[in-house]
Coordinates of N, CA and C in Angstrom, one line a residue:
Chain A
G489 N -20.9 3.9 7.3 CA -19.7 3.4 6.7 C -18.5 4.4 7.0
Q490 N -17.4 4.2 6.3 CA -16.3 5.1 6.4 C -16.0 5.8 5.2
N491 N -15.7 7.1 5.3 CA -15.3 7.9 4.2 C -13.8 8.4 4.4
I492 N -12.9 8.0 3.6 CA -11.5 8.2 3.8 C -10.9 8.9 2.6
D493 N -10.3 10.1 2.8 CA -9.8 10.9 1.7 C -8.3 11.1 1.8
Q494 N -7.6 10.9 0.7 CA -6.2 11.3 0.7 C -5.9 11.7 -0.7
P495 N -4.8 12.5 -0.9 CA -4.5 13.0 -2.3 C -4.1 11.8 -3.2
T496 N -4.4 12.0 -4.4 CA -4.1 10.9 -5.4 C -2.6 10.7 -5.7
E497 N -1.9 11.9 -5.8 CA -0.5 11.8 -6.2 C 0.3 12.9 -5.6
M498 N 1.6 12.6 -5.3 CA 2.5 13.6 -4.8 C 3.9 13.3 -5.4
T499 N 4.6 14.4 -5.7 CA 5.9 14.2 -6.2 C 6.9 15.0 -5.4
A500 N 8.1 14.5 -5.1 CA 9.1 15.1 -4.3 C 10.4 14.8 -4.7
T501 N 11.4 15.5 -4.3 CA 12.8 15.3 -4.7 C 13.5 14.5 -3.6
E502 N 14.4 13.7 -4.1 CA 15.3 12.8 -3.2 C 15.9 13.7 -2.1
G503 N 15.8 13.3 -0.9 CA 16.3 14.0 0.3 C 15.3 15.0 0.9
A504 N 14.2 15.2 0.3 CA 13.2 16.1 0.8 C 12.3 15.4 1.8
I505 N 11.3 16.2 2.2 CA 10.3 15.7 3.1 C 8.9 15.8 2.4
V506 N 8.1 14.8 2.6 CA 6.7 14.8 2.0 C 5.7 14.5 3.1
Q507 N 4.6 15.2 3.1 CA 3.6 14.9 4.1 C 2.3 14.5 3.4
I508 N 1.8 13.3 3.7 CA 0.6 12.8 3.0 C -0.5 12.9 4.0
N509 N -1.6 13.6 3.7 CA -2.7 13.9 4.6 C -3.8 12.8 4.3
C510 N -4.5 12.6 5.4 CA -5.6 11.6 5.3 C -6.7 12.2 6.2
T511 N -7.9 12.4 5.7 CA -9.0 12.8 6.5 C -10.1 11.7 6.5
Y512 N -10.8 11.5 7.6 CA -11.8 10.4 7.6 C -13.0 10.9 8.3
Q513 N -14.1 10.4 7.9 CA -15.4 10.6 8.5 C -16.1 9.3 8.8
T514 N -16.2 9.0 10.1 CA -16.7 7.7 10.5 C -17.7 7.9 11.6
S515 N -18.5 6.8 11.8 CA -19.4 6.9 12.9 C -18.7 6.6 14.3
G516 N -17.5 6.1 14.2 CA -16.7 5.9 15.4 C -15.3 5.7 15.0
F517 N -14.4 5.5 15.9 CA -13.0 5.4 15.5 C -12.3 4.4 16.5
N518 N -11.5 3.5 15.9 CA -10.8 2.6 16.7 C -9.4 2.3 16.2
G519 N -8.7 3.4 15.7 CA -7.4 3.3 15.2 C -7.2 3.5 13.7
L520 N -6.0 4.1 13.4 CA -5.7 4.4 12.0 C -4.3 3.8 11.6
F521 N -4.3 3.3 10.5 CA -3.1 2.6 10.0 C -2.6 3.2 8.7
W522 N -1.3 3.2 8.5 CA -0.7 3.5 7.2 C 0.1 2.3 6.7
Y523 N -0.1 2.1 5.4 CA 0.6 1.0 4.7 C 1.3 1.6 3.5
Q524 N 2.4 0.9 3.1 CA 3.1 1.2 1.9 C 3.0 0.1 0.9
Q525 N 2.7 0.4 -0.3 CA 2.6 -0.6 -1.3 C 3.4 -0.2 -2.6
H526 N 4.4 -1.0 -2.8 CA 5.2 -0.8 -4.1 C 4.4 -1.5 -5.2
A527 N 4.6 -1.0 -6.4 CA 3.9 -1.5 -7.6 C 4.1 -3.0 -7.7
G528 N 3.0 -3.7 -7.9 CA 3.1 -5.2 -8.1 C 3.3 -6.0 -6.8
E529 N 3.4 -5.3 -5.6 CA 3.6 -6.0 -4.4 C 2.4 -5.8 -3.4
A530 N 2.4 -6.6 -2.4 CA 1.4 -6.5 -1.3 C 1.7 -5.3 -0.4
P531 N 0.7 -4.8 0.2 CA 0.9 -3.7 1.2 C 1.7 -4.2 2.4
T532 N 2.5 -3.3 2.9 CA 3.2 -3.6 4.1 C 2.9 -2.5 5.2
F533 N 2.8 -3.0 6.4 CA 2.4 -2.1 7.5 C 3.5 -1.1 7.8
L534 N 3.1 0.2 8.0 CA 4.1 1.2 8.4 C 3.9 1.7 9.8
S535 N 2.6 2.1 10.1 CA 2.4 2.7 11.4 C 1.0 2.6 11.9
Y536 N 0.8 2.8 13.2 CA -0.5 2.7 13.8 C -0.7 3.8 14.8
N537 N -1.8 4.5 14.7 CA -2.1 5.6 15.7 C -3.5 5.3 16.3
V538 N -3.7 5.4 17.6 CA -5.0 5.3 18.2 C -5.2 6.4 19.1
L539 N -4.2 7.1 19.6 CA -4.3 8.2 20.5 C -3.7 9.4 19.7
D540 N -4.2 10.6 20.1 CA -3.7 11.8 19.4 C -2.2 12.0 19.6
G541 N -1.6 12.5 18.6 CA -0.1 12.8 18.7 C 0.7 12.2 17.6
L542 N 2.0 12.3 17.8 CA 2.9 11.9 16.7 C 3.6 10.6 17.2
E543 N 3.7 9.6 16.2 CA 4.4 8.4 16.4 C 5.6 8.4 15.4
E544 N 6.8 8.3 15.9 CA 8.0 8.4 15.1 C 8.6 7.0 15.0
K545 N 9.0 6.7 13.7 CA 9.6 5.4 13.5 C 10.6 5.6 12.4
G546 N 11.9 6.0 12.8 CA 12.9 6.2 11.8 C 12.6 7.4 10.9
R547 N 12.6 7.2 9.6 CA 12.4 8.3 8.7 C 10.9 8.6 8.5
F548 N 10.1 7.7 9.1 CA 8.6 7.8 8.9 C 8.0 8.2 10.2
S549 N 7.1 9.2 10.2 CA 6.3 9.5 11.3 C 4.8 9.6 11.0
S550 N 3.9 9.3 11.9 CA 2.5 9.5 11.6 C 1.9 10.2 12.8
F551 N 0.9 11.1 12.4 CA 0.3 12.0 13.3 C -1.2 11.7 13.3
L552 N -1.9 11.9 14.4 CA -3.3 11.7 14.5 C -4.0 12.8 15.3
S553 N -5.1 13.4 14.8 CA -6.0 14.2 15.6 C -7.4 13.6 15.5
R554 N -7.9 13.0 16.5 CA -9.2 12.4 16.5 C -10.3 13.4 16.4
S555 N -10.1 14.6 17.1 CA -11.2 15.6 17.0 C -11.4 16.2 15.6
K556 N -10.3 16.2 14.8 CA -10.4 16.7 13.5 C -10.6 15.6 12.4
G557 N -10.5 14.4 12.8 CA -10.6 13.3 11.9 C -9.5 13.4 10.8
Y558 N -8.3 13.5 11.3 CA -7.2 13.9 10.5 C -5.9 13.1 10.9
S559 N -5.2 12.7 9.9 CA -3.9 12.0 10.1 C -3.0 12.4 9.0
Y560 N -1.7 12.4 9.3 CA -0.7 12.5 8.2 C 0.4 11.6 8.4
L561 N 1.0 11.2 7.3 CA 2.3 10.4 7.3 C 3.4 11.3 6.7
L562 N 4.4 11.4 7.5 CA 5.6 12.2 7.1 C 6.7 11.4 6.7
L563 N 7.2 11.6 5.5 CA 8.4 10.8 5.1 C 9.6 11.8 5.0
K564 N 10.6 11.5 5.7 CA 11.8 12.4 5.7 C 12.9 11.8 5.0
E565 N 13.9 12.7 4.5 CA 15.1 12.2 3.8 C 14.7 11.2 2.8
L566 N 13.8 11.6 1.9 CA 13.3 10.7 0.9 C 14.3 10.0 0.1
Q567 N 14.1 8.8 -0.2 CA 14.9 8.0 -1.0 C 14.1 7.5 -2.2
M568 N 14.9 7.1 -3.3 CA 14.2 6.6 -4.5 C 13.3 5.4 -4.2
K569 N 13.7 4.6 -3.2 CA 12.9 3.4 -2.9 C 11.6 3.7 -2.2
D570 N 11.4 5.0 -1.8 CA 10.2 5.4 -1.2 C 9.1 5.6 -2.2
S571 N 9.4 5.6 -3.4 CA 8.4 5.7 -4.5 C 7.4 4.6 -4.4
A572 N 6.2 4.8 -4.0 CA 5.2 3.8 -3.8 C 3.8 4.4 -3.6
S573 N 2.9 3.6 -3.4 CA 1.5 4.1 -3.0 C 1.4 3.9 -1.4
Y574 N 0.8 5.0 -0.8 CA 0.7 5.0 0.6 C -0.8 5.0 1.0
L575 N -1.2 4.0 1.7 CA -2.6 3.8 2.0 C -2.9 4.1 3.5
C576 N -4.0 4.9 3.6 CA -4.5 5.2 5.0 C -5.7 4.3 5.2
A577 N -5.8 3.7 6.4 CA -6.8 2.7 6.7 C -7.4 3.0 8.1
V578 N -8.7 3.0 8.2 CA -9.3 3.2 9.5 C -10.0 1.9 10.0
R579 N -9.8 1.6 11.3 CA -10.4 0.4 11.9 C -11.8 0.6 12.2
D580 N -12.6 -0.4 11.9 CA -14.0 -0.3 12.2 C -14.3 -0.4 13.7
P581 N -15.0 0.6 14.2 CA -15.1 0.6 15.7 C -16.1 -0.5 16.2
F582 N -16.9 -1.0 15.3 CA -17.8 -2.1 15.8 C -17.3 -3.5 15.5
Y583 N -16.2 -3.5 14.8 CA -15.6 -4.8 14.4 C -14.1 -4.7 14.4
D584 N -13.5 -5.0 15.5 CA -12.2 -4.5 15.8 C -11.2 -4.7 14.7
Y585 N -11.2 -5.8 14.0 CA -10.1 -6.0 13.1 C -10.3 -5.7 11.6
K586 N -11.5 -5.2 11.3 CA -11.8 -4.9 9.9 C -11.3 -3.5 9.6
L587 N -10.5 -3.4 8.5 CA -10.0 -2.1 8.1 C -10.7 -1.6 6.8
S588 N -10.9 -0.3 6.7 CA -11.4 0.3 5.5 C -10.3 1.2 5.0
F589 N -10.0 1.0 3.7 CA -8.8 1.7 3.1 C -9.2 2.9 2.3
G590 N -8.4 4.0 2.3 CA -8.5 5.0 1.4 C -8.0 4.6 0.0
A591 N -8.1 5.5 -1.0 CA -7.7 5.1 -2.3 C -6.2 5.1 -2.5
G592 N -5.5 5.6 -1.6 CA -4.0 5.6 -1.7 C -3.5 6.8 -2.4
T593 N -2.2 7.2 -2.0 CA -1.5 8.3 -2.5 C -0.2 7.8 -3.2
T594 N -0.1 8.0 -4.5 CA 1.1 7.6 -5.1 C 2.2 8.7 -5.0
V595 N 3.3 8.3 -4.4 CA 4.4 9.2 -4.2 C 5.5 8.8 -5.2
T596 N 5.9 9.8 -5.9 CA 7.1 9.7 -6.8 C 8.2 10.5 -6.4
V597 N 9.3 9.8 -6.2 CA 10.6 10.5 -5.7 C 11.5 10.7 -6.9
R598 N 11.9 11.9 -7.2 CA 12.7 12.2 -8.3 C 14.1 12.6 -7.8
A599 N 15.1 12.3 -8.7 CA 16.5 12.6 -8.3 C 16.8 14.1 -8.4
Chain B
S1102 N 6.0 -10.6 12.6 CA 5.4 -10.8 11.3 C 5.2 -12.3 11.1
A1103 N 4.8 -12.7 9.9 CA 4.6 -14.1 9.5 C 4.8 -14.3 8.0
V1104 N 4.9 -15.5 7.7 CA 5.0 -15.9 6.2 C 3.6 -16.3 5.8
I1105 N 3.1 -15.5 4.9 CA 1.7 -15.8 4.3 C 1.9 -16.2 2.9
S1106 N 1.6 -17.4 2.6 CA 1.8 -18.0 1.3 C 0.5 -18.1 0.6
Q1107 N 0.5 -17.5 -0.6 CA -0.7 -17.6 -1.5 C -0.3 -18.3 -2.8
K1108 N -1.3 -19.1 -3.2 CA -1.1 -19.6 -4.6 C -2.4 -19.9 -5.2
P1109 N -2.5 -19.7 -6.5 CA -1.4 -19.3 -7.4 C -1.0 -17.8 -7.2
S1110 N 0.2 -17.5 -7.6 CA 0.6 -16.1 -7.6 C -0.1 -15.3 -8.8
R1111 N -0.3 -16.0 -9.8 CA -1.0 -15.4 -11.0 C -1.6 -16.5 -11.8
D1112 N -2.6 -16.1 -12.6 CA -3.2 -17.1 -13.5 C -4.0 -16.3 -14.6
I1113 N -4.1 -17.0 -15.7 CA -4.9 -16.4 -16.8 C -6.1 -17.4 -17.0
C1114 N -7.3 -17.0 -16.9 CA -8.4 -17.8 -16.8 C -9.4 -17.5 -17.9
Q1115 N -10.2 -18.5 -18.3 CA -11.2 -18.3 -19.3 C -12.5 -17.9 -18.7
R1116 N -13.2 -17.1 -19.4 CA -14.6 -16.7 -18.9 C -15.4 -17.9 -18.6
G1117 N -16.1 -17.8 -17.5 CA -17.1 -18.9 -17.1 C -16.4 -20.0 -16.3
T1118 N -15.1 -20.0 -16.1 CA -14.5 -21.0 -15.3 C -14.4 -20.5 -13.8
S1119 N -13.9 -21.3 -12.9 CA -13.7 -21.0 -11.5 C -12.3 -21.3 -11.1
L1120 N -11.8 -20.5 -10.2 CA -10.4 -20.7 -9.7 C -10.4 -20.6 -8.2
T1121 N -9.7 -21.5 -7.6 CA -9.5 -21.4 -6.1 C -8.1 -21.0 -5.7
I1122 N -8.1 -20.0 -4.8 CA -6.8 -19.4 -4.3 C -6.6 -19.9 -2.9
Q1123 N -5.4 -20.3 -2.6 CA -5.1 -20.9 -1.3 C -4.3 -19.9 -0.5
C1124 N -4.5 -19.9 0.8 CA -3.7 -19.0 1.7 C -3.3 -19.8 2.9
Q1125 N -2.0 -19.9 3.2 CA -1.4 -20.6 4.3 C -0.5 -19.7 5.1
V1126 N -0.7 -19.7 6.4 CA 0.0 -18.8 7.3 C 0.9 -19.7 8.3
D1127 N 2.1 -19.2 8.6 CA 2.9 -20.0 9.5 C 2.9 -19.6 10.9
S1128 N 2.0 -18.7 11.3 CA 1.9 -18.2 12.7 C 0.5 -18.4 13.2
Q1129 N 0.4 -18.1 14.5 CA -0.9 -18.1 15.1 C -1.7 -16.9 14.6
V1130 N -2.9 -17.2 14.1 CA -3.7 -16.2 13.5 C -5.0 -16.0 14.3
T1131 N -5.4 -14.7 14.4 CA -6.6 -14.3 15.1 C -7.7 -14.2 14.1
M1132 N -7.5 -13.5 13.0 CA -8.5 -13.2 12.0 C -7.9 -13.4 10.6
M1133 N -8.7 -13.8 9.6 CA -8.3 -13.9 8.2 C -9.3 -13.2 7.4
F1134 N -8.8 -12.5 6.4 CA -9.7 -11.7 5.5 C -9.3 -12.0 4.1
W1135 N -10.2 -11.7 3.2 CA -9.9 -11.7 1.7 C -10.2 -10.3 1.2
Y1136 N -9.2 -9.7 0.5 CA -9.4 -8.4 -0.1 C -9.2 -8.5 -1.6
R1137 N -9.8 -7.6 -2.3 CA -9.6 -7.5 -3.8 C -9.1 -6.1 -4.1
Q1138 N -8.1 -6.1 -5.0 CA -7.6 -4.8 -5.5 C -7.6 -4.8 -7.0
Q1139 N -8.6 -4.1 -7.5 CA -8.7 -3.9 -8.9 C -7.6 -3.0 -9.5
P1140 N -7.3 -3.1 -10.8 CA -6.2 -2.3 -11.3 C -6.3 -0.8 -11.0
G1141 N -5.3 -0.3 -10.4 CA -5.2 1.2 -10.1 C -6.1 1.6 -8.9
Q1142 N -6.7 0.6 -8.2 CA -7.6 0.9 -7.1 C -7.0 0.5 -5.8
S1143 N -7.8 0.9 -4.7 CA -7.3 0.5 -3.4 C -7.9 -0.8 -3.0
L1144 N -7.8 -1.2 -1.8 CA -8.3 -2.5 -1.4 C -9.7 -2.5 -0.9
T1145 N -10.5 -3.5 -1.4 CA -11.9 -3.7 -1.0 C -12.0 -5.0 -0.3
L1146 N -12.6 -5.0 0.9 CA -12.8 -6.2 1.7 C -13.9 -7.0 1.0
I1147 N -13.6 -8.3 0.8 CA -14.6 -9.2 0.2 C -15.3 -9.9 1.4
A1148 N -14.6 -10.4 2.3 CA -15.2 -11.2 3.4 C -14.2 -11.5 4.5
T1149 N -14.8 -11.8 5.6 CA -14.0 -12.4 6.8 C -14.1 -13.9 6.7
A1150 N -13.0 -14.6 6.7 CA -13.0 -16.0 6.7 C -13.1 -16.5 8.1
N1151 N -14.2 -17.2 8.5 CA -14.4 -17.7 9.8 C -14.1 -19.2 9.9
Q1152 N -13.3 -19.6 10.9 CA -12.9 -21.0 11.1 C -14.1 -21.9 11.3
G1153 N -14.3 -22.8 10.5 CA -15.3 -23.8 10.7 C -16.8 -23.4 10.4
S1154 N -16.9 -22.2 9.9 CA -18.3 -21.8 9.6 C -18.3 -20.8 8.4
E1155 N -19.5 -20.4 8.0 CA -19.6 -19.6 6.8 C -18.9 -18.3 7.0
A1156 N -18.3 -17.8 5.9 CA -17.6 -16.5 5.9 C -18.7 -15.4 6.0
T1157 N -18.2 -14.3 6.5 CA -19.0 -13.1 6.6 C -18.7 -12.1 5.5
Y1158 N -19.7 -11.9 4.6 CA -19.4 -11.2 3.4 C -19.8 -9.7 3.5
E1159 N -19.0 -8.9 2.8 CA -19.3 -7.4 2.8 C -20.4 -7.2 1.7
S1160 N -21.0 -6.0 1.8 CA -22.0 -5.6 0.9 C -21.4 -5.7 -0.6
G1161 N -22.2 -6.3 -1.4 CA -21.7 -6.4 -2.8 C -21.0 -7.7 -3.2
F1162 N -20.8 -8.5 -2.2 CA -20.1 -9.8 -2.4 C -21.0 -10.9 -1.8
V1163 N -21.1 -12.0 -2.6 CA -22.0 -13.1 -2.1 C -21.3 -14.4 -2.2
I1164 N -21.8 -15.4 -1.4 CA -21.2 -16.6 -1.2 C -21.1 -17.4 -2.5
D1165 N -22.2 -17.3 -3.3 CA -22.2 -18.1 -4.6 C -21.1 -17.7 -5.5
K1166 N -20.7 -16.4 -5.5 CA -19.7 -15.9 -6.4 C -18.3 -16.1 -5.8
F1167 N -18.2 -16.0 -4.5 CA -16.9 -16.0 -3.8 C -17.0 -17.0 -2.6
P1168 N -17.2 -18.3 -2.9 CA -17.2 -19.2 -1.7 C -15.8 -19.2 -1.0
I1169 N -15.8 -19.3 0.3 CA -14.6 -19.2 1.1 C -14.7 -20.3 2.1
S1170 N -13.6 -21.0 2.3 CA -13.5 -22.0 3.4 C -12.3 -21.6 4.3
R1171 N -12.4 -22.1 5.5 CA -11.4 -21.9 6.5 C -11.5 -23.1 7.5
P1172 N -10.9 -24.2 7.1 CA -11.0 -25.4 7.9 C -10.2 -25.4 9.2
N1173 N -9.2 -24.6 9.2 CA -8.4 -24.5 10.5 C -7.9 -23.0 10.6
L1174 N -7.2 -22.8 11.7 CA -6.9 -21.4 12.0 C -5.9 -20.7 11.0
T1175 N -5.1 -21.6 10.3 CA -4.0 -21.0 9.5 C -4.2 -21.2 8.0
F1176 N -5.3 -21.7 7.6 CA -5.5 -22.0 6.1 C -6.9 -21.5 5.7
S1177 N -6.9 -20.9 4.5 CA -8.2 -20.5 3.9 C -8.1 -20.6 2.4
T1178 N -9.3 -20.8 1.8 CA -9.3 -20.7 0.3 C -10.4 -19.8 -0.1
L1179 N -10.2 -19.1 -1.2 CA -11.2 -18.3 -1.8 C -11.4 -18.8 -3.3
T1180 N -12.6 -19.0 -3.7 CA -12.9 -19.4 -5.0 C -13.6 -18.2 -5.7
V1181 N -13.1 -17.9 -6.9 CA -13.8 -16.9 -7.8 C -14.6 -17.8 -8.8
S1182 N -15.9 -17.7 -8.7 CA -16.7 -18.6 -9.5 C -17.2 -17.9 -10.8
N1183 N -17.4 -18.7 -11.8 CA -18.0 -18.3 -13.1 C -17.5 -16.9 -13.5
M1184 N -16.2 -16.9 -13.7 CA -15.4 -15.6 -13.9 C -15.8 -14.9 -15.1
S1185 N -15.7 -13.6 -15.0 CA -15.9 -12.7 -16.2 C -14.7 -11.7 -16.2
P1186 N -14.5 -11.0 -17.3 CA -13.3 -10.1 -17.3 C -13.4 -9.1 -16.1
E1187 N -14.5 -8.7 -15.6 CA -14.6 -7.8 -14.5 C -14.0 -8.4 -13.2
D1188 N -13.8 -9.6 -13.2 CA -13.1 -10.3 -12.0 C -11.6 -10.2 -12.1
S1189 N -11.1 -9.7 -13.2 CA -9.6 -9.5 -13.3 C -9.2 -8.6 -12.2
S1190 N -8.3 -9.1 -11.3 CA -8.0 -8.3 -10.1 C -6.8 -9.0 -9.4
I1191 N -6.3 -8.4 -8.4 CA -5.4 -9.0 -7.4 C -6.3 -9.4 -6.2
Y1192 N -6.2 -10.6 -5.8 CA -6.9 -11.1 -4.6 C -5.8 -11.3 -3.5
L1193 N -6.1 -10.7 -2.3 CA -5.1 -10.7 -1.3 C -5.7 -11.3 0.0
C1194 N -4.9 -12.3 0.5 CA -5.2 -12.9 1.8 C -4.6 -12.0 2.9
S1195 N -5.3 -11.7 3.9 CA -4.7 -10.9 5.0 C -5.0 -11.5 6.3
V1196 N -4.2 -11.3 7.3 CA -4.4 -11.9 8.6 C -4.0 -10.9 9.7
V1197 N -4.7 -11.1 10.9 CA -4.3 -10.4 12.1 C -3.7 -11.5 12.9
L1198 N -2.5 -11.3 13.4 CA -1.7 -12.2 14.2 C -2.0 -12.1 15.7
A1199 N -2.0 -13.2 16.3 CA -2.1 -13.2 17.8 C -1.0 -12.4 18.4
G1200 N -1.3 -11.6 19.4 CA -0.3 -10.9 20.1 C 0.0 -9.5 19.6
G1201 N -0.6 -9.1 18.4 CA -0.3 -7.8 17.9 C -1.4 -6.8 18.4
F1202 N -1.4 -5.6 17.7 CA -2.4 -4.7 18.1 C -3.4 -4.5 16.9
G1203 N -3.5 -5.6 16.1 CA -4.6 -5.6 15.1 C -4.2 -5.2 13.7
E1204 N -2.8 -5.0 13.5 CA -2.4 -4.6 12.2 C -2.6 -5.8 11.2
L1205 N -2.9 -5.5 10.0 CA -3.1 -6.6 9.0 C -1.7 -6.9 8.3
F1206 N -1.5 -8.1 8.1 CA -0.4 -8.6 7.3 C -1.0 -9.2 6.0
F1207 N -0.3 -9.0 4.9 CA -0.9 -9.4 3.6 C 0.0 -10.5 3.0
G1208 N -0.7 -11.4 2.3 CA 0.0 -12.3 1.4 C 0.5 -11.5 0.2
E1209 N 1.2 -12.2 -0.7 CA 1.8 -11.5 -1.9 C 0.7 -11.3 -2.9
G1210 N -0.4 -11.9 -2.8 CA -1.5 -11.7 -3.7 C -1.5 -12.7 -4.9
S1211 N -2.7 -12.8 -5.4 CA -2.9 -13.7 -6.6 C -3.5 -12.8 -7.7
R1212 N -2.8 -12.6 -8.8 CA -3.2 -11.8 -9.9 C -3.9 -12.6 -10.9
L1213 N -5.2 -12.3 -11.0 CA -6.0 -13.1 -12.0 C -6.4 -12.2 -13.2
T1214 N -6.2 -12.8 -14.3 CA -6.6 -12.2 -15.6 C -7.7 -13.1 -16.2
V1215 N -8.8 -12.5 -16.5 CA -9.9 -13.3 -17.1 C -10.1 -12.8 -18.5
L1216 N -10.0 -13.8 -19.4 CA -10.1 -13.4 -20.9 C -11.5 -13.7 -21.4

């Protein structure tokens, strides 16, 4: 199975930067996804990494190191609307489209 | 992306009853899944909905409790049978669209409360 760990909660100030770490232990690897979920809403896709390195998409960036079983999501220039839960998910290497999710990190942005 | 319509969006149900949730997608779909998200928890995969055949269930989930149909590529139903308060949860339909790199898109969810 998949073991995916991420911090439970993080708090940051508007305009600041926050880095959400995710570590995974799996029998294989076929891609890592980050999702954002606002309270009471469905998760929305943020980023995808399958090769090592940094993927940048506007204020959000995601990094992957396969050898370390490690990823992070970097949120820059934080805005109040970024307050949400951020979910790390790993794709099953033996079943391409099935994702296993971490417990999620709740980010609270304060003025 | 796609429009993924789920209904009902929410319901309050009595113990022992069953409820069927529908999911309709407006785009070409490769895969469809049903997830559960219990209060304050992350997402747990219930099953993969297979077109025209029995769903593939994850450990801890069985067909008698969560029967699933998928009569065509873009429509699926999940029934929560003989409900108990422990079934109070958000149930989410999710899809992989044709032409993407396998990212999941989610419906808005169906929030069930069992009394």
